[in-house]
Coordinates of C-alpha atoms in Angstrom, one line a residue:
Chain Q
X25 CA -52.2 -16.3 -98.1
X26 CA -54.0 -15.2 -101.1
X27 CA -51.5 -16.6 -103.3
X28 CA -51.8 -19.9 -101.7
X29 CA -55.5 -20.0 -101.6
X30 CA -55.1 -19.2 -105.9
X31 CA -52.7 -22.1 -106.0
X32 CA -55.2 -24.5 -104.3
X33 CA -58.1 -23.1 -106.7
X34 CA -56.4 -23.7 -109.9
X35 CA -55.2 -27.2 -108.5
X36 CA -58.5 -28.5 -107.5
X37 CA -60.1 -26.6 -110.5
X38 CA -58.1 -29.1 -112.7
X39 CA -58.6 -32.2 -110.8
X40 CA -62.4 -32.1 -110.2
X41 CA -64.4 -34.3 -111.5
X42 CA -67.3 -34.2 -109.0
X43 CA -68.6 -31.5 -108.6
X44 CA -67.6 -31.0 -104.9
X45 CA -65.0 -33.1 -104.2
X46 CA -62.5 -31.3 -101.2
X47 CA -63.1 -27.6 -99.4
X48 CA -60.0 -26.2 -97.7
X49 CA -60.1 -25.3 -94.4
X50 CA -57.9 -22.8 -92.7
X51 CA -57.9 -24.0 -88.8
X52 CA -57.5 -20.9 -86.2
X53 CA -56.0 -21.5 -82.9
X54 CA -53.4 -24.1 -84.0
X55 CA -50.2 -24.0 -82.7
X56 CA -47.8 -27.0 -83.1
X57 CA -47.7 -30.2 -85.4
X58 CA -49.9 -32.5 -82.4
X59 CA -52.5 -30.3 -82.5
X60 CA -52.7 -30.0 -86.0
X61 CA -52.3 -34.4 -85.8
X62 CA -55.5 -34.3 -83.7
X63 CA -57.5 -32.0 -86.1
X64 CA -56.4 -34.2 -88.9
X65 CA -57.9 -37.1 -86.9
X66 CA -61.1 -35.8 -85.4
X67 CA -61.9 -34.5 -89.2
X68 CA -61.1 -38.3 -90.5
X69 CA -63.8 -39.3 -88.5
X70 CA -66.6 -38.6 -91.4
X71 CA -67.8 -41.3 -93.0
X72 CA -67.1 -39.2 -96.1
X73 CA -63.9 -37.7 -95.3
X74 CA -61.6 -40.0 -97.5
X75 CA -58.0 -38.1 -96.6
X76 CA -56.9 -34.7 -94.7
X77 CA -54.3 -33.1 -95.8
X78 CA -52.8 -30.9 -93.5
X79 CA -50.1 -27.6 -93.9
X80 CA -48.0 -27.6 -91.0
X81 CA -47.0 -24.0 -91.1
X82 CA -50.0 -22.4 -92.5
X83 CA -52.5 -24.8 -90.8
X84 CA -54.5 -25.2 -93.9
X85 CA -56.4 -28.4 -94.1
X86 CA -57.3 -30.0 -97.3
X87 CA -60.4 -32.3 -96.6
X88 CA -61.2 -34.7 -99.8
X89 CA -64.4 -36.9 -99.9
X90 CA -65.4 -39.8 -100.9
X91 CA -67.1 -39.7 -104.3
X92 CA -71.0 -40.8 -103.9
X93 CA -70.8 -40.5 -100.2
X94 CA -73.5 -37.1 -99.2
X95 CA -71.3 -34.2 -97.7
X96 CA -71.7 -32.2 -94.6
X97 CA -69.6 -29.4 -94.1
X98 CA -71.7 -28.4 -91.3
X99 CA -69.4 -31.9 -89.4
X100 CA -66.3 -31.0 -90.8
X101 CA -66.7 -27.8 -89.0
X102 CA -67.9 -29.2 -86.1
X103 CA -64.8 -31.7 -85.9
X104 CA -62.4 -28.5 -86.2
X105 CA -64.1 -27.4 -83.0
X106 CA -64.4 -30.7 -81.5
X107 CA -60.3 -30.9 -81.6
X108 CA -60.5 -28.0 -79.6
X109 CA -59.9 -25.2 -82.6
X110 CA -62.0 -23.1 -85.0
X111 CA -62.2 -22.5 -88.2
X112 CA -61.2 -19.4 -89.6
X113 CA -61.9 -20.1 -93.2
X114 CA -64.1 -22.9 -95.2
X115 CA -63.6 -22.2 -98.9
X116 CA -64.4 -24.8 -102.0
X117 CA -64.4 -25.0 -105.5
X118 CA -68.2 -26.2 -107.3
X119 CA -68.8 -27.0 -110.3
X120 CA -71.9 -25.5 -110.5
X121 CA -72.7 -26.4 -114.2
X122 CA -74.6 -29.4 -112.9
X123 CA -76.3 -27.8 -109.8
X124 CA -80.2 -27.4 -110.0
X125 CA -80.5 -23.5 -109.5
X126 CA -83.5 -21.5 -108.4
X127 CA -85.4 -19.3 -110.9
X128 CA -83.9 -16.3 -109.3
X129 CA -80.4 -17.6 -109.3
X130 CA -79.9 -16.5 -105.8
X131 CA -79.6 -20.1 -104.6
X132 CA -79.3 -23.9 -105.9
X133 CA -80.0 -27.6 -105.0
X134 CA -76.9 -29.9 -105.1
X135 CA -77.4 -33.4 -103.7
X136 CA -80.2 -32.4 -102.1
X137 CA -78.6 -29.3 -100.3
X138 CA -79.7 -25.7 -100.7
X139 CA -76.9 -22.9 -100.7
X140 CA -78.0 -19.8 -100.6
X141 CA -75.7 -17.1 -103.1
X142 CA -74.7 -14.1 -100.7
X143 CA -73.7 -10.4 -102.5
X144 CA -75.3 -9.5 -104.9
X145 CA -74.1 -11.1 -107.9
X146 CA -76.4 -10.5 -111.0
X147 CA -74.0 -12.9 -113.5
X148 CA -75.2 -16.4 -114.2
X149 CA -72.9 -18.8 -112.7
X150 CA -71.5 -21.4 -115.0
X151 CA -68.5 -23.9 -114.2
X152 CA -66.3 -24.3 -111.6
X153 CA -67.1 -21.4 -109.1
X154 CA -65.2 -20.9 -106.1
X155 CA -67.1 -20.4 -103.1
X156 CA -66.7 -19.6 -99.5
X157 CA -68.9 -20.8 -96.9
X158 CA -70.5 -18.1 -94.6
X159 CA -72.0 -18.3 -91.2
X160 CA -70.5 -18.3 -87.4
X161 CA -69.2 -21.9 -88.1
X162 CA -67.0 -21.3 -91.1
X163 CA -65.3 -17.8 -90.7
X164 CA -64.1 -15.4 -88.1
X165 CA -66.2 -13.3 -86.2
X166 CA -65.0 -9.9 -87.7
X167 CA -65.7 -11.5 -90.9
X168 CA -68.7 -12.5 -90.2
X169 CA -69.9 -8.9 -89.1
X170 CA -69.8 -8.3 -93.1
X171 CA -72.2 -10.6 -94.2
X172 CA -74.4 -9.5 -91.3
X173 CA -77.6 -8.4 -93.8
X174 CA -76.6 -10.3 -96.5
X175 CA -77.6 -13.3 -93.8
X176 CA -80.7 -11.3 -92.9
X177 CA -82.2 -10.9 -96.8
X178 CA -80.9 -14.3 -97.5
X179 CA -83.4 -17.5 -98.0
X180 CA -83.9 -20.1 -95.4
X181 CA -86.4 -22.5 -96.8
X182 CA -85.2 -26.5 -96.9
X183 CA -86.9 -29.1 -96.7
X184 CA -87.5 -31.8 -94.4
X185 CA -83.5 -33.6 -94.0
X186 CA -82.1 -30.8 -96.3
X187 CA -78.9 -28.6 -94.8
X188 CA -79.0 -25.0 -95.9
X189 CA -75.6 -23.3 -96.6
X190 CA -74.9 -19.7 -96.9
X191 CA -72.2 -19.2 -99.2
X192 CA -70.5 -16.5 -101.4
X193 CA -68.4 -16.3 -104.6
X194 CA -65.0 -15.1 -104.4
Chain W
X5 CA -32.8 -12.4 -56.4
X6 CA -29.6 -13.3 -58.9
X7 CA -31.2 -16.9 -59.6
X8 CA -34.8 -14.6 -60.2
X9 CA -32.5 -12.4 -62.8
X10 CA -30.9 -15.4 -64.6
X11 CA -34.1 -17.1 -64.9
X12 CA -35.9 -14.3 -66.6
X13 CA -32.2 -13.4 -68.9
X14 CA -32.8 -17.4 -70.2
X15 CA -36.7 -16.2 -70.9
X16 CA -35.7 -13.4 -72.8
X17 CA -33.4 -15.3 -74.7
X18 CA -35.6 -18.2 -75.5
X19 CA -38.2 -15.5 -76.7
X20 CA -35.8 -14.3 -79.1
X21 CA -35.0 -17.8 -80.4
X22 CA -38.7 -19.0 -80.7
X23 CA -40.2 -19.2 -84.0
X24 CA -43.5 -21.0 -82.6
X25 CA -44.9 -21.1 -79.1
X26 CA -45.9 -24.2 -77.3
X27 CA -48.3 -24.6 -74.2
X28 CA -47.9 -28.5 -73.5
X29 CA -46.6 -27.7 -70.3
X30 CA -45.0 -30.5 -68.8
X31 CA -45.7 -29.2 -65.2
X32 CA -48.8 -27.1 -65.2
X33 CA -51.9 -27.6 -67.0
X34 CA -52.5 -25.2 -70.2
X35 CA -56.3 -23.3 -70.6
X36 CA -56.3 -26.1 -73.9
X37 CA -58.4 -29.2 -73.4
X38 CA -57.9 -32.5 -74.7
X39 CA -59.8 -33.3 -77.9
X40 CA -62.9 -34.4 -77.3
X41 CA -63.8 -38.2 -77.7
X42 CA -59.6 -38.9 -77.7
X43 CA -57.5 -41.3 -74.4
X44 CA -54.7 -40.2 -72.6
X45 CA -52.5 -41.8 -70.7
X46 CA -49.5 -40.3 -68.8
X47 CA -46.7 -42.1 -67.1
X48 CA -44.7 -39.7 -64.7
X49 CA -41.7 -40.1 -62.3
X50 CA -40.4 -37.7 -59.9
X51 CA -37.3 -38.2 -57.9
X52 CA -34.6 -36.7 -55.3
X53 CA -32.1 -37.8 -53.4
X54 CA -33.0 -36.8 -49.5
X55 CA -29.9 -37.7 -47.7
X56 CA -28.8 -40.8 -49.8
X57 CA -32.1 -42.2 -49.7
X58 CA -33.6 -42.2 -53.2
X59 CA -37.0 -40.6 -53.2
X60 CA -39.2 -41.8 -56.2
X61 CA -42.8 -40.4 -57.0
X62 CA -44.6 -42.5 -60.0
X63 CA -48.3 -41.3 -61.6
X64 CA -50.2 -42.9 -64.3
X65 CA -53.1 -40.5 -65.4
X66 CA -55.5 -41.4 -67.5
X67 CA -57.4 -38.6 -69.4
X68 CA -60.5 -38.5 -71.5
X69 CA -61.8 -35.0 -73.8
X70 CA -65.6 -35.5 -72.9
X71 CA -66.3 -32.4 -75.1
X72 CA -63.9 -29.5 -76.8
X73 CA -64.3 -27.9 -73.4
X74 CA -64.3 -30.5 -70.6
X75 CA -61.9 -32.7 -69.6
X76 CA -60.8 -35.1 -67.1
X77 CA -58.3 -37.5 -65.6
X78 CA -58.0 -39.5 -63.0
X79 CA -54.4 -40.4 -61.6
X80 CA -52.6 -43.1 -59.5
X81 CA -50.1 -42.8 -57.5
X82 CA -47.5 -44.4 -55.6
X83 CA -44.0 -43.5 -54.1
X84 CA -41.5 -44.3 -51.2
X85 CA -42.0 -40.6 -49.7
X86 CA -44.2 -41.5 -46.8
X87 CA -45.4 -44.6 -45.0
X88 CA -49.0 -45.2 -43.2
X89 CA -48.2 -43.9 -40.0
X90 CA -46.0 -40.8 -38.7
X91 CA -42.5 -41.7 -37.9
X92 CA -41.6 -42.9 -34.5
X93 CA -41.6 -40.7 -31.9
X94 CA -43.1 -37.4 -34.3
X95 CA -44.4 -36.2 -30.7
X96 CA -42.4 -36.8 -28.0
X97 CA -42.8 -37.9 -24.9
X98 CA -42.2 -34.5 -23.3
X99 CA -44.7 -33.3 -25.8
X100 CA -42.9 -31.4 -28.8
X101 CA -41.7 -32.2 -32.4
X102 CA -39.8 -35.0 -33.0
X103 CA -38.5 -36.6 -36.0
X104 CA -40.4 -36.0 -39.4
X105 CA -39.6 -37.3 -42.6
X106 CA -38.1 -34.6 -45.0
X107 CA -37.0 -32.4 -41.9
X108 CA -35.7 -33.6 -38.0
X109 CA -34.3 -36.9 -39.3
X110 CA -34.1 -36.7 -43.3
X111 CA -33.8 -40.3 -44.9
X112 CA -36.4 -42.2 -42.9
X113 CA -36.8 -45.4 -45.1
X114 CA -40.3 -46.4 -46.3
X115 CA -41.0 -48.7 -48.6
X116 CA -42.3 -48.2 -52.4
X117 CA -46.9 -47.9 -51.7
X118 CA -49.6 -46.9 -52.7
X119 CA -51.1 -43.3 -52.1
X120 CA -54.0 -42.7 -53.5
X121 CA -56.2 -41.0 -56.3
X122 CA -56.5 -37.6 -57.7
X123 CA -59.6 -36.5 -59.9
X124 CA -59.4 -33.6 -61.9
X125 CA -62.0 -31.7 -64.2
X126 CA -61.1 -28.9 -66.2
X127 CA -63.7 -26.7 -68.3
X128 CA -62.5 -24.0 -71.0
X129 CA -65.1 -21.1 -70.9
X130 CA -63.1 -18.6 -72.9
X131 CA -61.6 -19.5 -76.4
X132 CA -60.3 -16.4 -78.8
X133 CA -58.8 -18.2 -82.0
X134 CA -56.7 -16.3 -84.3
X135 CA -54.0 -17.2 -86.9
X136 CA -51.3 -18.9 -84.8
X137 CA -52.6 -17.3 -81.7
X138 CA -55.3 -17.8 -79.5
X139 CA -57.0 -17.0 -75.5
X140 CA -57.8 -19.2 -73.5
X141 CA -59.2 -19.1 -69.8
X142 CA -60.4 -22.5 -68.1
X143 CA -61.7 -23.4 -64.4
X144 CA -60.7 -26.5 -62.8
X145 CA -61.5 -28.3 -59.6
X146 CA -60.0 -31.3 -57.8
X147 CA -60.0 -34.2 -55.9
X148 CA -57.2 -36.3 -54.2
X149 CA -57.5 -39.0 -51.5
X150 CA -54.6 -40.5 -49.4
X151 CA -53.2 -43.4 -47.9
X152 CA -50.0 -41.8 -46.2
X153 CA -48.7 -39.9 -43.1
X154 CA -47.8 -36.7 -44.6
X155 CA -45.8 -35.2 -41.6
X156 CA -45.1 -31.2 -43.7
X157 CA -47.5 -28.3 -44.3
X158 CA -47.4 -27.8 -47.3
X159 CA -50.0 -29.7 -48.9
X160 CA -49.8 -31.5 -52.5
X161 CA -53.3 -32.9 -53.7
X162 CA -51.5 -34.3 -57.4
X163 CA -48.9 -36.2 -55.8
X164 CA -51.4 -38.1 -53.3
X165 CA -49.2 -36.5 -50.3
X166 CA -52.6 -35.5 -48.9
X167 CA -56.4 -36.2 -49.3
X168 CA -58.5 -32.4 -50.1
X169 CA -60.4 -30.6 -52.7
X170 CA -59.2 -27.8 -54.9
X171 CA -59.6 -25.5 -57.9
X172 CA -58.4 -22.4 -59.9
X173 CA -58.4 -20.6 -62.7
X174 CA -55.9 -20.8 -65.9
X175 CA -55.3 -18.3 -68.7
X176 CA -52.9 -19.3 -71.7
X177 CA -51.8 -16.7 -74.3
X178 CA -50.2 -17.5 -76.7
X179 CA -49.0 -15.6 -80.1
X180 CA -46.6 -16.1 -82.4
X181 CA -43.5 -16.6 -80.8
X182 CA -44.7 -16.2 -77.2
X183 CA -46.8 -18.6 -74.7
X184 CA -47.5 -17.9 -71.5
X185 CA -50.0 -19.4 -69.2
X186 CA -50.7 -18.5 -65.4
X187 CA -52.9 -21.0 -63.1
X188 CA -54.2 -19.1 -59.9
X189 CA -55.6 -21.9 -57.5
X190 CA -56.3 -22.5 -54.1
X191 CA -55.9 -26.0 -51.8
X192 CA -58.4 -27.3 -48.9
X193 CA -56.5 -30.3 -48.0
X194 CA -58.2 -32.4 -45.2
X195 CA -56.9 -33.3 -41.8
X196 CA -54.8 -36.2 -41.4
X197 CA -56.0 -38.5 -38.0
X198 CA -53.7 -41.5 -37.5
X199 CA -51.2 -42.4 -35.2
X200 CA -47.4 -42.9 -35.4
X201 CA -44.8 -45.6 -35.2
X202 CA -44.6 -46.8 -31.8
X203 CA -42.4 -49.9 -29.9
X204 CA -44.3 -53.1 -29.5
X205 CA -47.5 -53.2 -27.1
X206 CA -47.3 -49.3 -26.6
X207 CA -49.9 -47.5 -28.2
X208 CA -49.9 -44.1 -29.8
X209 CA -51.7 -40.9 -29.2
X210 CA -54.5 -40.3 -31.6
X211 CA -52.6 -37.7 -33.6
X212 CA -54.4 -34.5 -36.0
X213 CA -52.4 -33.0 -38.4
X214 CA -54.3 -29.6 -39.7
X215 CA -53.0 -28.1 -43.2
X216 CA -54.1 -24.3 -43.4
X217 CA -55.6 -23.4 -47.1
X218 CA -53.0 -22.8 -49.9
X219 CA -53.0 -20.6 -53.0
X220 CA -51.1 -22.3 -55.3
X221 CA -49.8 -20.6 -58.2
X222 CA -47.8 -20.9 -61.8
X223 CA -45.8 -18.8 -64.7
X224 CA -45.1 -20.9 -67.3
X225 CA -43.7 -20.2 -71.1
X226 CA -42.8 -22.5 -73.8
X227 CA -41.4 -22.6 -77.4
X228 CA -40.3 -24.4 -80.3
X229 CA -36.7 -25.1 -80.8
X230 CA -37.2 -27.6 -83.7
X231 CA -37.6 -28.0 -86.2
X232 CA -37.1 -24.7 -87.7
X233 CA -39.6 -25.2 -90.7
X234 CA -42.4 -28.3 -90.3
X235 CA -42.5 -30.9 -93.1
X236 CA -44.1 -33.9 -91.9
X237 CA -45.6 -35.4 -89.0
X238 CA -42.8 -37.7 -88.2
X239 CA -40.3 -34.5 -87.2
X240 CA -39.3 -35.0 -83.7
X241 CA -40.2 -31.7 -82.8
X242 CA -38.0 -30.1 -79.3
X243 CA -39.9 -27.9 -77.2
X244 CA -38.2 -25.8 -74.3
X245 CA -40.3 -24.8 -71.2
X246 CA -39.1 -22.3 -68.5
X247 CA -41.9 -22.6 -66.0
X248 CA -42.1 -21.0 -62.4
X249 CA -44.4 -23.4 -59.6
X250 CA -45.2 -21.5 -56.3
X251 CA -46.9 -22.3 -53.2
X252 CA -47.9 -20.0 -49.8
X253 CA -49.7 -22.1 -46.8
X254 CA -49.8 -21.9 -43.6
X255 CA -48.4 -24.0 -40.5
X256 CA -49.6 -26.9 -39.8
X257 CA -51.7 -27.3 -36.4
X258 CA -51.1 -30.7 -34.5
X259 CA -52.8 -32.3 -31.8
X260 CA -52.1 -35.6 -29.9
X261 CA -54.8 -37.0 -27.8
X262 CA -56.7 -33.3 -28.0
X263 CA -53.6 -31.8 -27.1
X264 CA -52.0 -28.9 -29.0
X265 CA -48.3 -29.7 -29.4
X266 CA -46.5 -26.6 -30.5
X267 CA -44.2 -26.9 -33.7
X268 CA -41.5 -24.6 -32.7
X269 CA -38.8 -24.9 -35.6
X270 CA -39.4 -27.8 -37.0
X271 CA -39.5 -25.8 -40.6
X272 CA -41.6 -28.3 -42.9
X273 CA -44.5 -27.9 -40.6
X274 CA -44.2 -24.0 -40.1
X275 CA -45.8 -21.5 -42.9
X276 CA -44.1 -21.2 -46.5
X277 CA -44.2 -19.4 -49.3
X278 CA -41.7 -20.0 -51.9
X279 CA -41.3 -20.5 -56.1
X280 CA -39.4 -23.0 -57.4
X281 CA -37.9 -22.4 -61.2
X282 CA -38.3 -25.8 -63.3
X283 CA -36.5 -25.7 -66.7
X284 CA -37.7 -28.5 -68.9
X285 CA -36.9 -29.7 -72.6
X286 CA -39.9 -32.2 -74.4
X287 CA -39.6 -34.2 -77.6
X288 CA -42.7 -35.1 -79.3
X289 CA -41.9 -38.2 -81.5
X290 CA -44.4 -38.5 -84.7
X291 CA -46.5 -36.1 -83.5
X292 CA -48.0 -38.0 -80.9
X293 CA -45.4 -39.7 -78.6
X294 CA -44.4 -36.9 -75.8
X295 CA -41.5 -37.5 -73.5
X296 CA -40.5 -34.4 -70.7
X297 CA -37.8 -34.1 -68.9
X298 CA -37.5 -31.5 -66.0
X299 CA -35.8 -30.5 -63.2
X300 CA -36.6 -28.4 -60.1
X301 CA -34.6 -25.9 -58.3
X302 CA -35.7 -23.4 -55.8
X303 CA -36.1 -19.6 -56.7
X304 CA -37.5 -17.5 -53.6
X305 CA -37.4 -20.0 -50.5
X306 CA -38.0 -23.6 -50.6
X307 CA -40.2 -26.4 -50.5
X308 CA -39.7 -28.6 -47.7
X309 CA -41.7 -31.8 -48.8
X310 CA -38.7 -32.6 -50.9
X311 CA -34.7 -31.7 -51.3
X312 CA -33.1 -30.5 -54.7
X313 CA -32.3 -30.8 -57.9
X314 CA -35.9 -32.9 -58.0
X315 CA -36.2 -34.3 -61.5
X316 CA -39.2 -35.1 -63.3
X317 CA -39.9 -37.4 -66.4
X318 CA -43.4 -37.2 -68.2
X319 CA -44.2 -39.7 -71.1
X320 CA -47.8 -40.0 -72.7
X321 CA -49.5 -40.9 -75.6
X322 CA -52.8 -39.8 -77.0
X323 CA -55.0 -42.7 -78.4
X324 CA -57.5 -41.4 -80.9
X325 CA -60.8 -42.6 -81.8
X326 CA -60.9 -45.5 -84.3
X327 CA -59.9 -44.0 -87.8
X328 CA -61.8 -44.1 -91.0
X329 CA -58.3 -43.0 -92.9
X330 CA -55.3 -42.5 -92.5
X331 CA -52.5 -40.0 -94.0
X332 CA -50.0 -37.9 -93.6
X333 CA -49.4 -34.7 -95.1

């Protein structure tokens, strides 16, 4: 698993040229190649979904979007569930070079989104960063447990049509 | 009890064999929903041979995921098992049991009609997801209305035989290479009041046929034969299903013209309780196209609405909401 989630970093490190352009999404619950079909086509539902890829035997979903087109990965979360799954994992790769951060570098502004940094971290972010994306929707519940006060301490300010995203570097 | 030992040797066996576990049950209903927002439609065909008349049972469900959780369907069907009235002389003149269909005189001829509708609603409460694993637990409820003369006790709501409300419980397990789901569920069928077959210008008593509440009940496993490693969406995948269907009810009370008419040994309308074993094998085709074929046999006892083998043939197709993309991986 870790190997393969290294192997989709480097890839998608080299191809970006947005600076979030796919997450990859590690669908729970899935057991044969229909349910893994109707994932793939709930997810291609969003308007800026442009392809799913999907990992038959690891059930790892690669979700590219459209370039220009506003993400939210709060929907392609809710389409895992939708299909009738969950999602065990949400992970992406940012390149952060070009995202607005906060004075105190604990959170940023990209296309109008907030995402709040969780741990810790006292480096200064630079580049392509990957991420993973924290809260009830994106990970397991024994994982989440972990990032129980990190949550707590976190920001929550947005503004009005803004999506706030809890996220932590890996 | 050799058949019993056999059956759960060819479990064992197929558990062994399995690399992935599957839960589209071809004859019971998994705890797993239909994705919410996508069609369904199901063709089905059931038939036996009852004394060298063909027996044939068609459905055509249509089914709709109105969230992850709830689902429902409603289904048509029609089948040359019963007619609209009882068959000719079902009480006798001296009062007692005559003929009925699948018992006293096997091979009564009706022709190919109409049955009725069954509605059926079922909501997940429970889902545990895991890595190739996950628990499920759903309630479901029931509805069927019918058309025909069901002369048995034992009462079958999905196959329109009789018109009565029911519901259960289901709980599907599955992980890695083993899937196994049980429905607990009980049956309230509604009494039949119609008359039977008589000579011209003689009219019949006004007949009540009472079916006694049923628990009906299901074991059910399934796994993947093929293919042995997935590569793409257009492997015809083969699924094998080993799944045990059992039914206990009571006798059936009839009255003609308010007066009981005892049912002696006429054994489809006296209390059963048996499990029939129905092997099945299912291709999927692209990852969408499912065809099932089945066969019934009995296990402990018998059912007496029907004579064996009884095979079954399931075919449906899941129509998703309109796309914005398409690919495959």
């Amino acid at each position: 698993m870790k190997k393969l989630l290294f192997l989709f970093f480097c890839v998608s490190a080299m191809s970006l040229r947005a600076q979030f352009q796919k997450v990859l999404v590690k669908v729970d619950g899935l057991t044969c190649a229909a349910c893994s079909y109707a994932t793939q086509h709930a997810i291609l539902q969003l308007d800026f979904v442009s392809d799913v890829q999907m990992d038959l035997n690891t059930n790892m979903a690669t979700v590219t979007f459209k370039s220009g087109k506003k993400v939210d990965i709060a929907q392609v979360a809710e389409k895992v569930k939708e299909a009738g799954f969950s999602v065990g994992a949400l992970t992406a790769a940012f390149d952060i070079s070009g995202a607005e951060m906060a004075e105190s570098k604990s959170s940023f502004t990209y296309k109008t989104d907030t995402y709040h940094l969780l741990g810790g971290h006292d480096r200064s972010l630079s580049g392509i960063v990957n991420v993973k994306f924290v809260g009830d929707a994106y990970m397991k519940k024994s994982e989440l447990k972990k990032w129980k006060s990190d949550l707590k301490n976190a920001g929550s300010g947005a503004a009005q049509g803004q999506s706030v995203y809890y996220i932590a570097v890996q | 009890m050799t058949r019993l030992r056999c059956a759960l040797v060819c479990l064992l066996l197929l558990v062994q064999r399995a690399i992935f576990a599957q839960e589209l049950f071809p004859n019971t209903e998994p705890a797993s929903n239909l994705p919410k927002g996508v069609f369904g439609l199901r063709g089905a065909v059931n038939y036996y041979n009852e004394a060298g008349q063909p027996r044939t049972w068609t459905g055509y469900k249509f089914m709709y995921g109105i969230s992850p959780n709830l689902m429902v369907w409603t289904m048509i069907n029609a089948s040359n098992h019963h007619g609209p009235l009882l068959p000719a002389n079902f009480v006798s003149n001296d009062g007692f049991i005559g003929p009925h269909t699948h018992g006293g005189k096997k091979g009564i001829y009706y022709p190919y009609r109409f049955e009725g509708v069954h509605l059926y609603a079922k909501y997940r409460f429970l889902n545990l997801d895991g890595d190739h694993r996950h628990l499920r637990m759903a309630a479901y409820g029931e509805y069927s209305s019918s058309r025909v003369a069901h002369d048995e006790a034992e009462p079958n709501l999905m196959m329109g035989d009789n018109a009565g409300v029911g519901g259960g419980l289901i709980i599907t397990g599955l992980y890695k290479k083993l899937a196994l789901s049980t429905t607990v569920g009980g049956i309230v069928p509604f009494d039949f009041k119609g008359e039977q077959e008589m000579p011209a210008g003689v009219s019949s008593p006004a007949i009540t046929i009472h079916y006694g509440n049923t628990v009906n009940y299901s074991l059910s496993a399934g796994f993947l034969a093929l293919p042995v490693h997935y590569k793409s969406y257009e492997q015809t995948n083969v699924n094998l299903y080993a799944e045990l269907i059992g039914k206990a009810y009571p006798a059936a009370k009839i009255s003609a013209d308010g007066k009981d008419i005892p049912i002696s040994d006429a054994l489809p309308l006296t209390a059963g309780n048996y499990i029939e074993a129905r092997p099945a094998v299912q291709f999927i085709v692209r990852s969408n196209l499912r065809v099932d074929l089945c066969y019934a046999v009995p296990l402990v006892s018998r059912s007496y609405v029907a004579t064996y083998p009884m095979y079954m043939m399931n075919v449906q197709y899941y129509f998703f909401p309109r796309k914005k993309n398409e690919t495959s991986p």
